[in-house]
Amino acid sequence: MGYLDAQAGDGGRTAFRRAEKKYKLYKQSTTHKHSSCRSRMEIPVTDLSQVIDFERIRDGDGVTRLDHSDFPVYALEGHTGFFFIPRAVPHDQQFHWIREALTVFPEPPNRTSHSAHYGPLFGLWSSATKKRVLSPTGPENGDLFVRKWEFADPGDERKQEGVVSATALLRKLRWATLGVQFDWSKRAYDISIPYRSFPPALSELATKLASPAMNGDQFRAEAAIVNFFGPDDMLGGHIDDMEADWSKPIVSISLGCKAIFLLGGETRDDPPVAMFLRSGDCVLMAGPSRRCFHGVPRIFTGCKESDLPDFSALAMGEIKENVAILDYIQQSRININIRQVF
């Protein structure tokens, strides 16, 4: 069924950690850093034979197709409340949401992984495409962090020590939050933090995709965490447990390069099942599956492995921004996790 072997040993690692190690991306390295004759360590070949592919379902995968009028939906044996919708988002809409995720979603008042250090950053995407730099505009005053930052042209006279390129910041962007904001220091949603209303078109899409897990009720999209993955990035095993009603699903939309998704049990000792996630796929986690550890140990980049749709027709002949978006997504994955908070 795609479950990973839960052998004992392996340095005391849990079953989930062993799965992460099995599927992670290993890069070429040297064994003797200080030797004039450096020998290359051989990269282990990743065995993908146990990874479920929802575009090529096999007997024994433990997958059941459900009756649904709008799109194909699959359930997974042993994981009540988990649903998989392959290619749930059409080709042209995928590129639209990739563009929104890069150009709109990181804009204040939405918080990002950079907010704690730099405060609100306006125009990250446009600054990156223009090769601008982020420079401090105010001093650090003792223990009170009052320094402000803004983007400027590389030759701007305001440039000073501490400057960082917008391109580097974009590549280091790991998450952005939509709708009701999440306070990571308190691990709780905080309605007192300024926020913008949830994007209506994304709410409509989430409501439609959530229907297999709603038992006739209607999903309310109130918040989302948008994750950004580069070629070497992974998302460790975790549980999403901050919402009030776990009977309501997390609606998770994948965009960009193909990834491996691990779905385990209520402890990290439970062997996880591995599956491919491609651009446009959607995962629903509701009810008992909300208590399951899950994570993304690897994404696949490059023409032969990424399984990216051909977005070139959407970028060709269009504005320069779309070409830059195409360049970005060929080495990246974006995941939009939509939640009903209250």
GROMACS .gro file of N, CA and C in nm, residues 174-178 182 184 189 223-227 240 243 335-339:
model
   60
  174ARG      N    1   0.990   3.175   0.295
  174ARG     CA    2   0.944   3.041   0.327
  174ARG      C    3   0.793   3.032   0.349
  175TRP      N    4   0.731   3.143   0.393
  175TRP     CA    5   0.586   3.139   0.411
  175TRP      C    6   0.527   3.279   0.412
  176ALA      N    7   0.398   3.284   0.381
  176ALA     CA    8   0.318   3.406   0.394
  176ALA      C    9   0.181   3.363   0.446
  177THR      N   10   0.114   3.452   0.519
  177THR     CA   11  -0.016   3.419   0.577
  177THR      C   12  -0.124   3.508   0.518
  178LEU      N   13  -0.239   3.448   0.489
  178LEU     CA   14  -0.353   3.520   0.433
  178LEU      C   15  -0.468   3.520   0.533
  182PHE      N   16  -0.172   3.446   1.187
  182PHE     CA   17  -0.127   3.349   1.287
  182PHE      C   18  -0.008   3.407   1.361
  184TRP      N   19   0.299   3.324   1.542
  184TRP     CA   20   0.386   3.207   1.558
  184TRP      C   21   0.447   3.200   1.698
  189TYR      N   22  -0.411   3.188   1.640
  189TYR     CA   23  -0.462   3.295   1.555
  189TYR      C   24  -0.493   3.417   1.641
  223ALA      N   25  -0.842   3.166   0.666
  223ALA     CA   26  -0.698   3.189   0.677
  223ALA      C   27  -0.625   3.090   0.588
  224ALA      N   28  -0.501   3.124   0.556
  224ALA     CA   29  -0.417   3.032   0.478
  224ALA      C   30  -0.271   3.058   0.510
  225ILE      N   31  -0.194   2.952   0.504
  225ILE     CA   32  -0.048   2.962   0.510
  225ILE      C   33   0.005   2.918   0.374
  226VAL      N   34   0.081   3.004   0.311
  226VAL     CA   35   0.140   2.975   0.180
  226VAL      C   36   0.286   2.940   0.203
  227ASN      N   37   0.324   2.818   0.169
  227ASN     CA   38   0.463   2.773   0.185
  227ASN      C   39   0.536   2.780   0.052
  240ASP      N   40  -0.118   1.993   1.214
  240ASP     CA   41  -0.184   2.123   1.213
  240ASP      C   42  -0.301   2.118   1.311
  243GLU      N   43  -0.667   2.505   1.468
  243GLU     CA   44  -0.803   2.545   1.434
  243GLU      C   45  -0.901   2.489   1.536
  335ASN      N   46   0.280   2.583  -0.192
  335ASN     CA   47   0.169   2.509  -0.133
  335ASN      C   48   0.077   2.606  -0.059
  336ILE      N   49  -0.051   2.610  -0.095
  336ILE     CA   50  -0.147   2.699  -0.031
  336ILE      C   51  -0.236   2.615   0.060
  337ASN      N   52  -0.223   2.633   0.191
  337ASN     CA   53  -0.298   2.557   0.291
  337ASN      C   54  -0.409   2.645   0.348
  338ILE      N   55  -0.534   2.613   0.315
  338ILE     CA   56  -0.647   2.699   0.347
  338ILE      C   57  -0.725   2.637   0.462
  339ARG      N   58  -0.764   2.722   0.558
  339ARG     CA   59  -0.826   2.670   0.682
  339ARG      C   60  -0.952   2.749   0.717
   0.00000   0.00000   0.00000
